[in-house]
Coordinates of C-alpha atoms in Angstrom, one line a residue:
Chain A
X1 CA 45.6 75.0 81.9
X2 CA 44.5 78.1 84.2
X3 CA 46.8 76.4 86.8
X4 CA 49.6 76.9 84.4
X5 CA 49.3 80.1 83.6
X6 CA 48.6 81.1 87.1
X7 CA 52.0 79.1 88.3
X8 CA 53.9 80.5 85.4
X9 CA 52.1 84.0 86.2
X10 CA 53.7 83.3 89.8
X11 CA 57.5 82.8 89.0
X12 CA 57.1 86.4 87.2
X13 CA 55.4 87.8 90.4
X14 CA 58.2 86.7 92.9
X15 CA 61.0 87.6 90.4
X16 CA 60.0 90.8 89.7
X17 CA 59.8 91.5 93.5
X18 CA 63.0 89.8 94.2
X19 CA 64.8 92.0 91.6
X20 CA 62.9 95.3 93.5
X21 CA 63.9 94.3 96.8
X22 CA 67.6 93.7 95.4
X23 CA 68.1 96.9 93.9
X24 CA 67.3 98.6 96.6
X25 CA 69.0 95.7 99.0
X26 CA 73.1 97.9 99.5
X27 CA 74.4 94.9 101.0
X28 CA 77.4 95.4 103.8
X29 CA 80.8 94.1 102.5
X30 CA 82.5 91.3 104.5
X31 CA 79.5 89.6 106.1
X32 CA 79.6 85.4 106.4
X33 CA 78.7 84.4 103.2
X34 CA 75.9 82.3 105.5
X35 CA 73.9 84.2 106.8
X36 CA 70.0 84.5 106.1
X37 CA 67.5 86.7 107.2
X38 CA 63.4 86.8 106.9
X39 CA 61.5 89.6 106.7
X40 CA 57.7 89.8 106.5
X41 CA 56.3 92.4 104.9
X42 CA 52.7 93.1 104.9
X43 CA 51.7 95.3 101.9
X44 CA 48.5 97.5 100.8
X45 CA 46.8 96.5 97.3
X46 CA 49.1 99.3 95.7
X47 CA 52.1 97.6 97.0
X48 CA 52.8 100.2 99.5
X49 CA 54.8 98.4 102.4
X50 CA 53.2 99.2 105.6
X51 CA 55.4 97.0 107.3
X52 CA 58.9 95.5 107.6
X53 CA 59.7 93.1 110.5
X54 CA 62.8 90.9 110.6
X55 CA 61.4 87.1 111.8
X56 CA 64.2 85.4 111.3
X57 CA 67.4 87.4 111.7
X58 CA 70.7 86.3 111.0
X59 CA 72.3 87.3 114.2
X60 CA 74.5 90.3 112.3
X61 CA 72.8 93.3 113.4
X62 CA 73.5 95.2 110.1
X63 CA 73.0 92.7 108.1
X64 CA 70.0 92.7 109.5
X65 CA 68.8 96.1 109.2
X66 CA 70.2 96.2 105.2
X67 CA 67.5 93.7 104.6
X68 CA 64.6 95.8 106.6
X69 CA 65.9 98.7 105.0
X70 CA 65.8 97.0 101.2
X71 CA 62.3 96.4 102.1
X72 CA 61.5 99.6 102.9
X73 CA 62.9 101.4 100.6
X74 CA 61.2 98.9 97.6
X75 CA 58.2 100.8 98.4
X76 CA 55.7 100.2 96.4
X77 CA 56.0 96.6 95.5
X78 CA 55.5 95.7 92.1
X79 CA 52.0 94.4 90.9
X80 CA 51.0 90.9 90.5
X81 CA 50.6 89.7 86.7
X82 CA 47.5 88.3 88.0
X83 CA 45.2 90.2 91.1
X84 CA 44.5 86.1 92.0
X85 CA 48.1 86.2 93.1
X86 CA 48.4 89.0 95.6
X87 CA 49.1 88.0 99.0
X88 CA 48.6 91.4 101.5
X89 CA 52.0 89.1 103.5
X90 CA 55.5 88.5 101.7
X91 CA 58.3 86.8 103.7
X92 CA 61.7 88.0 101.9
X93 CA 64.5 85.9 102.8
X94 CA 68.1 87.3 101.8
X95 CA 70.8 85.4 101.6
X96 CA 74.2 87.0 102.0
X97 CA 75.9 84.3 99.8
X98 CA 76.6 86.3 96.4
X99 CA 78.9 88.8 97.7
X100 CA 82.1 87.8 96.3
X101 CA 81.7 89.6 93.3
Chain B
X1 CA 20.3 69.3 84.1
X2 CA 21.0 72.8 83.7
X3 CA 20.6 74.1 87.5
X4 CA 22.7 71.0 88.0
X5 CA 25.7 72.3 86.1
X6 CA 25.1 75.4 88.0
X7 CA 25.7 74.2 91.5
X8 CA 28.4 72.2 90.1
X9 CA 30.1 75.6 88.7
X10 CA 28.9 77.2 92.2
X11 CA 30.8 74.4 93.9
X12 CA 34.1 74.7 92.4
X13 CA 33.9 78.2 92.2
X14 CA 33.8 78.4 96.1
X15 CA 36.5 75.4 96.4
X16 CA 38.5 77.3 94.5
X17 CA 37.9 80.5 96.8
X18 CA 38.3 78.0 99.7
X19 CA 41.9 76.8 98.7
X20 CA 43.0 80.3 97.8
X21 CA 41.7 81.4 101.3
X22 CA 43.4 78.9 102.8
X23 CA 46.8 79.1 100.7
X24 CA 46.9 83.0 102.0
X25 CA 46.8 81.9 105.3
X26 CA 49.0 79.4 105.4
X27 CA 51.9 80.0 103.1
X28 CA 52.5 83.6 102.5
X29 CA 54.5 84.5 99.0
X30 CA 58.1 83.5 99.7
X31 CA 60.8 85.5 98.0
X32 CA 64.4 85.1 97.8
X33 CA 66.7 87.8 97.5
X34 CA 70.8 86.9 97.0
X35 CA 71.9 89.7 95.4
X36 CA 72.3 93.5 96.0
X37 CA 73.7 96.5 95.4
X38 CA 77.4 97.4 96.6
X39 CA 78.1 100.8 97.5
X40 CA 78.8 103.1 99.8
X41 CA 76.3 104.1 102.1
X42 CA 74.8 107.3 101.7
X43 CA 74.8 110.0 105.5
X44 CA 73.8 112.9 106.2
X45 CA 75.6 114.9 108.7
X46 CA 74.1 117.7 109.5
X47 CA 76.4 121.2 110.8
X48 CA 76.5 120.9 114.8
X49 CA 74.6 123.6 116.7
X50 CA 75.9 125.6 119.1
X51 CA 77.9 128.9 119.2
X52 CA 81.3 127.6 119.0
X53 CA 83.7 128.0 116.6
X54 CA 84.5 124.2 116.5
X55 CA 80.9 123.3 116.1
X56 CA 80.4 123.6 112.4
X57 CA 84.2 122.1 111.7
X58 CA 83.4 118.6 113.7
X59 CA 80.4 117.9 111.5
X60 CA 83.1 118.4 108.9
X61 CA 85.3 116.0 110.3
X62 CA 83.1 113.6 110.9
X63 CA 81.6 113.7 107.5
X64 CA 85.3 113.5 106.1
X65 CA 86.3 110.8 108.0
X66 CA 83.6 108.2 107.0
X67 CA 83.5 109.6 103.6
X68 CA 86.9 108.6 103.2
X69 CA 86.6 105.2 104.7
X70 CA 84.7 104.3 101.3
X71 CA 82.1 103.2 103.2
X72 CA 80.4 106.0 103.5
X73 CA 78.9 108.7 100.8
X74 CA 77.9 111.8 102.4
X75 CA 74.9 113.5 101.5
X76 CA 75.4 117.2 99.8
X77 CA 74.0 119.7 102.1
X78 CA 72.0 121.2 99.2
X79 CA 70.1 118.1 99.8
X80 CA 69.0 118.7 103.4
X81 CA 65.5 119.6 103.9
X82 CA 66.1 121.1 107.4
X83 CA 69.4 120.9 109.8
X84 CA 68.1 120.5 113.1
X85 CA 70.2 120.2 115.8
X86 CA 68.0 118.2 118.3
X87 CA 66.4 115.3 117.9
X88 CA 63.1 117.6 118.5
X89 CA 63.8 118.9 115.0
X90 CA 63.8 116.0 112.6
X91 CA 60.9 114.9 110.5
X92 CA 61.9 111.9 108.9
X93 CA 59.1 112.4 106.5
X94 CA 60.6 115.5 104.9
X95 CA 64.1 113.4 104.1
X96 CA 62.6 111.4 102.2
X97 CA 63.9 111.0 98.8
X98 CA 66.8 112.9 99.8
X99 CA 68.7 109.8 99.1
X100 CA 69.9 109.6 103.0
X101 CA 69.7 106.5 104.7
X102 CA 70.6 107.9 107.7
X103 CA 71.0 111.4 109.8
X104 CA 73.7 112.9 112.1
X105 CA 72.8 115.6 114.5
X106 CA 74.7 117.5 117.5
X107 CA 75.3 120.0 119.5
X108 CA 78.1 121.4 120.9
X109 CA 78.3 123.4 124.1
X110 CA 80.4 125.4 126.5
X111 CA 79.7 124.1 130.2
X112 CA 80.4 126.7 133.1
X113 CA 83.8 125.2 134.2
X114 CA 85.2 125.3 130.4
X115 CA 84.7 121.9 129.3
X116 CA 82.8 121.2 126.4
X117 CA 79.9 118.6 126.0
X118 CA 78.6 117.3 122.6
X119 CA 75.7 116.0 122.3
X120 CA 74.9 113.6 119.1
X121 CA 72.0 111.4 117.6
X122 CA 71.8 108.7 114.6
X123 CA 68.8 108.0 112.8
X124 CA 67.6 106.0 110.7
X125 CA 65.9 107.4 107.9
X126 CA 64.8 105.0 106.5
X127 CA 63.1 102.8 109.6
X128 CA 62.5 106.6 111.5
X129 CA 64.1 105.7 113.8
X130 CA 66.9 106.6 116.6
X131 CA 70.0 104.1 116.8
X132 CA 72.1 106.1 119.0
X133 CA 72.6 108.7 121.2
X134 CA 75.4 110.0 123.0
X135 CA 76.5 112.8 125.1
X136 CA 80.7 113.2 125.7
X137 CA 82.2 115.9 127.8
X138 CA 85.9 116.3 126.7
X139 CA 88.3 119.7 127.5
X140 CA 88.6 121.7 124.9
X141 CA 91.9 121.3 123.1
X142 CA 90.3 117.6 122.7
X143 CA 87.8 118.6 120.2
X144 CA 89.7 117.7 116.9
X145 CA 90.2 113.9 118.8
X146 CA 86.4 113.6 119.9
X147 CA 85.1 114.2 116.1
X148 CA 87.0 111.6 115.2
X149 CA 85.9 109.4 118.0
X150 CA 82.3 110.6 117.3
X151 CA 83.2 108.9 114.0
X152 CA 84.4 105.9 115.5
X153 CA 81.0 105.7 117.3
X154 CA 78.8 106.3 114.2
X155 CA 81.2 104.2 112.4
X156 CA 80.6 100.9 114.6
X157 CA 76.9 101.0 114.8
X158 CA 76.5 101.1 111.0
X159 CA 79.4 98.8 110.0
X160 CA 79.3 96.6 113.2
X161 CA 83.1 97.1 112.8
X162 CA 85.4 99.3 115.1
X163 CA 85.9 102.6 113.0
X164 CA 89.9 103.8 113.2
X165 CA 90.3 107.1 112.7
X166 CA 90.9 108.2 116.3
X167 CA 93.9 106.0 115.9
X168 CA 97.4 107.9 114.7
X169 CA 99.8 107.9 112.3
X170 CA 103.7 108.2 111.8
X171 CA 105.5 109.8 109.2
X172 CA 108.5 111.5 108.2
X173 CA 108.8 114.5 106.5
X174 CA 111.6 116.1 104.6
X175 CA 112.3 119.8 104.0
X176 CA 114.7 122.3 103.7
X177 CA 118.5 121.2 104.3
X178 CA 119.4 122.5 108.2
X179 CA 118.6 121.0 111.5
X180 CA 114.4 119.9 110.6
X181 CA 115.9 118.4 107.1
X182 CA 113.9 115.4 108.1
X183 CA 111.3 115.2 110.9
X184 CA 109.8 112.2 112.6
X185 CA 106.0 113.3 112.7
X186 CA 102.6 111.7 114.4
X187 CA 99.4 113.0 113.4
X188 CA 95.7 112.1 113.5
X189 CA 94.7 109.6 111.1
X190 CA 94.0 112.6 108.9
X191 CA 96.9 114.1 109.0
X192 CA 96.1 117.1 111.6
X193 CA 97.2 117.6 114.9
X194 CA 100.8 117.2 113.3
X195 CA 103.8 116.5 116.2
X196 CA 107.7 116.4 115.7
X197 CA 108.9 113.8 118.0
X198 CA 112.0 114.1 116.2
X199 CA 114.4 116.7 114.0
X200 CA 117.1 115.4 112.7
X201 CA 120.1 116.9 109.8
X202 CA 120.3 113.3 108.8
X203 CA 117.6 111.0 107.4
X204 CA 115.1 109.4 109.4
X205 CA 113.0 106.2 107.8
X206 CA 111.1 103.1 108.3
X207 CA 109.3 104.3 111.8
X208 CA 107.2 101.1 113.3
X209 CA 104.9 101.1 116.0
X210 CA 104.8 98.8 118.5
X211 CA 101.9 96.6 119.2
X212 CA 100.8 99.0 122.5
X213 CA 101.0 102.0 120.3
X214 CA 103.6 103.7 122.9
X215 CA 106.7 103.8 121.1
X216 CA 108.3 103.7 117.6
X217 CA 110.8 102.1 115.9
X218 CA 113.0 104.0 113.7
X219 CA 116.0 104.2 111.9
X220 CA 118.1 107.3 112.3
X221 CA 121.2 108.4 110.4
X222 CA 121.9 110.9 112.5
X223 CA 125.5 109.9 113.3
X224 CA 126.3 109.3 109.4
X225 CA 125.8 105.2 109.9
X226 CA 122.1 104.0 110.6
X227 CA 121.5 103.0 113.8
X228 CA 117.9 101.6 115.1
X229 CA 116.4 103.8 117.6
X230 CA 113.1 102.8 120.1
X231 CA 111.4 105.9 121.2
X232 CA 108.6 106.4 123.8
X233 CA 106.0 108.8 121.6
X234 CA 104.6 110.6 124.4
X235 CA 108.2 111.4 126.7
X236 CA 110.5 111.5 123.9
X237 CA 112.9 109.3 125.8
X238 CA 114.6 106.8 123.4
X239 CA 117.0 104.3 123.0
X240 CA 119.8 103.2 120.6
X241 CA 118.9 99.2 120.2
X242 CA 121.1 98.5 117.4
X243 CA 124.0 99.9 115.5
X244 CA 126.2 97.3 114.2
X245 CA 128.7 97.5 111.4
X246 CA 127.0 97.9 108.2
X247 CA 123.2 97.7 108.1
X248 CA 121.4 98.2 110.5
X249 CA 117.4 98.5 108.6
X250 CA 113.5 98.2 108.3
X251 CA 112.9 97.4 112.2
X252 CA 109.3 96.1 112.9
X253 CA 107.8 94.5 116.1
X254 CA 106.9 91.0 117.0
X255 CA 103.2 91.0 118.1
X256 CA 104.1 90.5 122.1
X257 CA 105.7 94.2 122.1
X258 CA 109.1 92.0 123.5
X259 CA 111.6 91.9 120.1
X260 CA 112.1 93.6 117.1
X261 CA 113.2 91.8 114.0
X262 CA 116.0 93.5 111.5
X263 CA 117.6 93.5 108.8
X264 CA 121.7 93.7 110.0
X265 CA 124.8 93.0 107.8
X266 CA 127.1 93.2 110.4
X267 CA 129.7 94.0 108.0
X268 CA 128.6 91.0 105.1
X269 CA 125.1 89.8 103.9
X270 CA 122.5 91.4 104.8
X271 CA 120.1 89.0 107.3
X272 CA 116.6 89.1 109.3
X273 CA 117.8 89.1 113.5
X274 CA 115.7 89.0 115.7
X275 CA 116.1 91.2 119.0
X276 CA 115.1 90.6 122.4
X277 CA 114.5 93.8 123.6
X278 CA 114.7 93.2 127.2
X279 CA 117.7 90.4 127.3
X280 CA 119.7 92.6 124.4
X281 CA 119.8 88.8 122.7
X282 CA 120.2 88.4 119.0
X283 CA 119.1 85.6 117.1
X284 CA 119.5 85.0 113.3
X285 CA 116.6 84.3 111.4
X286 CA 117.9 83.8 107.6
X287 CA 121.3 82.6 106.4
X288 CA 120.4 82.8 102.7
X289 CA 123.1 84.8 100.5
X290 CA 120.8 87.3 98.8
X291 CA 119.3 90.7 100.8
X292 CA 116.6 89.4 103.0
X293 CA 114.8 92.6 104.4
X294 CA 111.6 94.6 104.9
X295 CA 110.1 92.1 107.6
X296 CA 106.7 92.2 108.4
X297 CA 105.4 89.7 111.6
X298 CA 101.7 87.8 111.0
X299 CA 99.3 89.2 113.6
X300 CA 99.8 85.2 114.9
X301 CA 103.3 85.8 115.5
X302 CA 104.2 82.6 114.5
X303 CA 105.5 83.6 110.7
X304 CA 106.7 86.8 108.8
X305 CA 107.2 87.9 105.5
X306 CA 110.3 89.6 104.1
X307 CA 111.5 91.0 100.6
X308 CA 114.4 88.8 99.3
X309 CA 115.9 89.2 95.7
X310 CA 117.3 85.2 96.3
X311 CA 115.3 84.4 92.9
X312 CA 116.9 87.0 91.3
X313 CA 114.1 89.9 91.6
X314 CA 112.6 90.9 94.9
X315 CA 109.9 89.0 95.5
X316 CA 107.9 88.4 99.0
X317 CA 108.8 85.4 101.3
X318 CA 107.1 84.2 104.3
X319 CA 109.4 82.5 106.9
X320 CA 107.8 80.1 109.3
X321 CA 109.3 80.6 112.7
X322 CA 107.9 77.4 114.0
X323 CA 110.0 75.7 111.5
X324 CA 112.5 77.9 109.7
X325 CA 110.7 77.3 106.6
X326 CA 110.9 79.3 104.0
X327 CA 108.1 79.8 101.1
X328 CA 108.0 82.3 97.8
X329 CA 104.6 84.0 98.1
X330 CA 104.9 86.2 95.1
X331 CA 105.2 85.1 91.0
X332 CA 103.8 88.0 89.0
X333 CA 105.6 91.1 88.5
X334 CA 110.1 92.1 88.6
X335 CA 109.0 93.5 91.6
X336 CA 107.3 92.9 94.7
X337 CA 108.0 94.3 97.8
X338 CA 107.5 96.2 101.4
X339 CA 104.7 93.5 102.7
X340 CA 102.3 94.2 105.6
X341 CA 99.6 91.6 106.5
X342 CA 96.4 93.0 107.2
X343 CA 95.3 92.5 111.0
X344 CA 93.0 89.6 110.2
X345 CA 96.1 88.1 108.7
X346 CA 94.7 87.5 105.4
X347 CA 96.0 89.6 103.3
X348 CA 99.0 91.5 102.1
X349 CA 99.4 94.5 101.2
X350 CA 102.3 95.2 98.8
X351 CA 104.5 97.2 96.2
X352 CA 104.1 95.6 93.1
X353 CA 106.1 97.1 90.0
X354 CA 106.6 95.9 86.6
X355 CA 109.8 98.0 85.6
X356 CA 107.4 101.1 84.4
X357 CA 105.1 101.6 87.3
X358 CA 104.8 100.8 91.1
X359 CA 101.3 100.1 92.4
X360 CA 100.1 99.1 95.8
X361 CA 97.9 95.8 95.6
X362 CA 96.6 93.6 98.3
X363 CA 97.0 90.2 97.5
X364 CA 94.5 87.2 99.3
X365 CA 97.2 85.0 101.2
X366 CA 94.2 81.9 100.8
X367 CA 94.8 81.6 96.8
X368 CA 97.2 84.5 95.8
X369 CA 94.7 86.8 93.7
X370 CA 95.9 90.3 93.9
X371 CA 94.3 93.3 93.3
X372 CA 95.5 96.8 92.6
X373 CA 94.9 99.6 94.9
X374 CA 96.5 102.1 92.9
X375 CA 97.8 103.7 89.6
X376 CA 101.4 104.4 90.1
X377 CA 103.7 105.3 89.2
X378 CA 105.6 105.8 91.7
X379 CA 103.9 104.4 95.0
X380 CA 105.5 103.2 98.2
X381 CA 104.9 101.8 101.6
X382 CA 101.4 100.6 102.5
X383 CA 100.6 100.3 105.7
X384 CA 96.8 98.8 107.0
X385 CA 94.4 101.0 109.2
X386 CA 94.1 98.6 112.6
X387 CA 90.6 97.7 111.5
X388 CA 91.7 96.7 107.8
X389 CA 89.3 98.8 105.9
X390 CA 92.2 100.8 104.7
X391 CA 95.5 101.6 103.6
X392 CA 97.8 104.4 103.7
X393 CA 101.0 104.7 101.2
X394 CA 103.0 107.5 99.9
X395 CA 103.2 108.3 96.2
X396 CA 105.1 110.5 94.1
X397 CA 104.1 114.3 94.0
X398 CA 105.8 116.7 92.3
X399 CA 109.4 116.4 93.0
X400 CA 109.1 114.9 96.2
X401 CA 105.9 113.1 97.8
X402 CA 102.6 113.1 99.3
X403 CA 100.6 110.5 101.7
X404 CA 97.3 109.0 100.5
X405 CA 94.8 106.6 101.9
X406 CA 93.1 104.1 99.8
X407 CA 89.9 102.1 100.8
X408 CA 90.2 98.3 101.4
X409 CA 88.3 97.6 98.2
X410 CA 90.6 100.1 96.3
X411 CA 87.2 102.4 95.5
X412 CA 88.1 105.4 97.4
X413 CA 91.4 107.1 97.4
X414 CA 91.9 110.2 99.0
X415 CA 95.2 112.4 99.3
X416 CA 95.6 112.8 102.6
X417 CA 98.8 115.6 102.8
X418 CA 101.5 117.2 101.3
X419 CA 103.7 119.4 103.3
X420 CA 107.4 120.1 103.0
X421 CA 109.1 118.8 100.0
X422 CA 107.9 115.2 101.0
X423 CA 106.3 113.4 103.2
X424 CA 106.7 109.5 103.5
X425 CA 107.1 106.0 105.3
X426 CA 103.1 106.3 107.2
X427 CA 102.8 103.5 109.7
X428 CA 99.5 103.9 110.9
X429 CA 99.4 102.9 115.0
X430 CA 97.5 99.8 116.7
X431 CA 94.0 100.4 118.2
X432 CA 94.9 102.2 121.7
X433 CA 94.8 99.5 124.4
X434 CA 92.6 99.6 126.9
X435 CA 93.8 101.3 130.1

């Protein structure tokens, strides 16, 4: 039951920081509609991001920093539903595929 | 029993702890993020320093420039916190919230034998951090050139594309009956710096560049019947290539520099030649009965697209020189004309007119889906920036005409000048080659 809610609790959590990151994500036109990139972000309890490091890039160099910079700017990071699901390390991975619109 | 149910509590209290712990350390919170915001991206360029009187105008130029690439928003300077002028100066935390992403500093200075040096920096604002640096020495009658190359520079490193605007553009312009009625002009790719390479009583249109960017195609009426003139932009030597009975039109280059294909009559129908510059050999390209004209070559070389009213209405065609096949590109609109693939060879750009007004659209080659890059109603001639990110046209102004550029994605558009009674026909040059 806990489980549950906790899970459910979860999907909000990584939405609600996937839709942050994203507004704040101003994507470069004309990139391969391939490419992904990981960050890993460490954050504070508050959600301030204390750090932004590409792990994974995508080999596009400004692609790569839109993503960093998405992160940074997203400062602070939206609160978990539920303090059980706060993890102080977030890896983001963007995907350049939606940009046809 | 009851300390029993205790431990048991204890226990799964601290397996739950234990798997949480262990969940932390292993898998951190993976989020995807597909979407984002499109937009321009917001700069700062802060006034150069120095005590010149070009140092305040280049920031200018430079802001312009990538402002009107669409790319780029510039930041009002009401917004700047400070406007330093060395890298010394900036404290990223007082930009922030500013709503720069990132920062443009330089300094311009005089050095003792007259040449002038500018120094320049890029920041990041938001990672505080430098991404480039650069010091150019350039004489001084360069300056307008270097701002643009500047933006070229600044352009690059935040695109990853090569920025165009030190590249140039032709034009003619038309004024007062006499002997500078109409005037073959190349300019900056922001219309300063203007040069007359050519005066003429009689009209001047359709000037072409070729692929090296060191002469232009043009055709001349200057003795009363058109005649198709190369000319070398930097000498002003030029040569009469063609002037046939009849037409003699709408000249544009094969990619290898070595023909030019046109649009002759030679006294009947009007037909696509080719001309070997070098051998003086002419080769006919299209037989069909209708006006076959405006010929534009694919950066492959290996096909070109031409306006032909053989359906009836003018509509594009692309002509496979491999082949001699010919296929109708266009189906939507009375009117589609003047065609000009983009450098990637993707895309067209176009006139497209439905009997009221004449918009420029570029249309995707891959499926045909076109999209309008402009309101009307009277626009004419596109022509692609080398890099593709945007075009230039000429539209009705007034009672005669003005040039405008338009970004690639048809969000920025930008007139660019309006001098004499009209300006018109831009063909905006190649990337310079490398020496």
């Amino acid at each position: 039951m806990r489980e549950a809610r906790l899970a459910a609790a979860r999907d909000v959590y990584l939405q609600s920081l996937s839709h942050r990151v994203a507004q704040h994500w101003l994507r470069p036109p004309d990139v391969s509609p391939d490419l992904t990139c990981v960050v890993q972000v460490q954050q504070t309890k508050t959600g301030e991001v204390i750090a932004a490091k590409v792990v994974r890039g995508s080999g596009n160099a400004v692609f790569d920093r839109s993503v960093e910079a998405a992160v940074l700017k997203a400062s602070p990071l939206p609160a978990p539903p539920d303090p059980e699901l706060f993890d102080p390390t977030l890896n983001v991975i963007f995907h350049a595929d939606d940009l046809s619109s | 029993m009851k300390q029993y149910k205790h431990l048991i509590s204890h226990l799964f209290l601290w397996l739950g702890m234990l798997a949480c712990s262990l969940h932390a350390a292993h898998a951190a919170l993976e989020v995807e993020v597909t979407r984002g915001v499109s937009g321009a991206f917001p700069i700062a360029v802060v006034p150069f320093g120095g005590n010149l009187p070009g140092a305040p105008q280049m920031a200018q130029i430079i802001e312009s420039d990538l402002a009107r690439s669409g790319r780029f928003a510039a930041v009002p300077q009401s917004q700047f916190p400070e406007r330093p002028t060395q890298a010394e100066g900036v404290h990223f935390d007082s930009w922030r919230g500013r709503g720069a992403e990132s920062l443009v500093i330089g300094q311009l200075q005089q050095a003792p034998d007259g040449q002038l040096t500018v120094q320049f920096r890029l920041f990041d604002l938001v990672r505080q951090a430098q991404l480039a640096g650069y010091d150019l020495r350039f004489p001084p009658a360069q300056w307008r050139i270097m701002a643009h190359r500047i933006a070229d520079i600044l352009y690059e490193r935040l695109t990853g594309e090569r920025g165009a605007f030190g590249t140039r553009i032709a034009y003619v312009r038309v004024g007062r009956p006499g002997p500078e009625h109409f005037a073959l002009c190349v300019a900056d790719s922001d219309g300063a710096n203007e040069q007359i390479i050519l005066r003429s009583r009689q009209p001047i249109i359709s000037p072409a560049w070729s692929p090296d960017g060191r002469r232009i195609a043009y055709v001349s009426f200057e003795s009363r019947f058109p005649a198709i003139f190369v000319q070398e932009v930097y000498t002003g030597k030029r040569q009469k290539v063609s002037s046939r009975p009849g037409l003699n039109s709408a000249p544009t280059w094969s990619p290898d520099g070595q023909s030019l294909v046109m649009t002759l009559s030679k006294g009947s129908n009007a037909d696509l030649y080719r001309l070997n510059l070098e051998s003086g050999q002419l080769q006919q390209l299209s037989t069909d009965p209708a006006i076959d004209t405006e010929a534009s070559f694919a950066p492959d070389g290996q096909s070109l697209v031409f306006t032909s009213d053989r359906g009836g209405t003018p509509q594009i065609y692309q002509l496979s020189l491999q082949d001699g096949a010919v296929k109708r590109l266009t189906f939507e609109g009375r009117y589609n004309a003047r065609a000009r693939f983009s450098p990637d060879g993707r895309y067209l750009a176009l006139v497209r007119g439905d009997g009221r007004r004449y918009r420029i659209g570029v249309m995707r080659l891959e499926d045909g889906l076109m999209r309008y890059l402009s309101n009307g109603p009277l626009d004419e001639a596109p022509s692609f920036s080398p890099n593709g990110a945007m075009i230039m046209f000429s539209r009705a102004a007034g009672q005669g005409s003005e040039l405008a550029t338009v970004s690639f994605d048809g969000r920025i558009a930008q007139r660019l000048m309006s001098r004499g009674f009209a300006v018109r026909d831009p063909a905006w040059s190649p990337f310079p080659q490398a020496q």
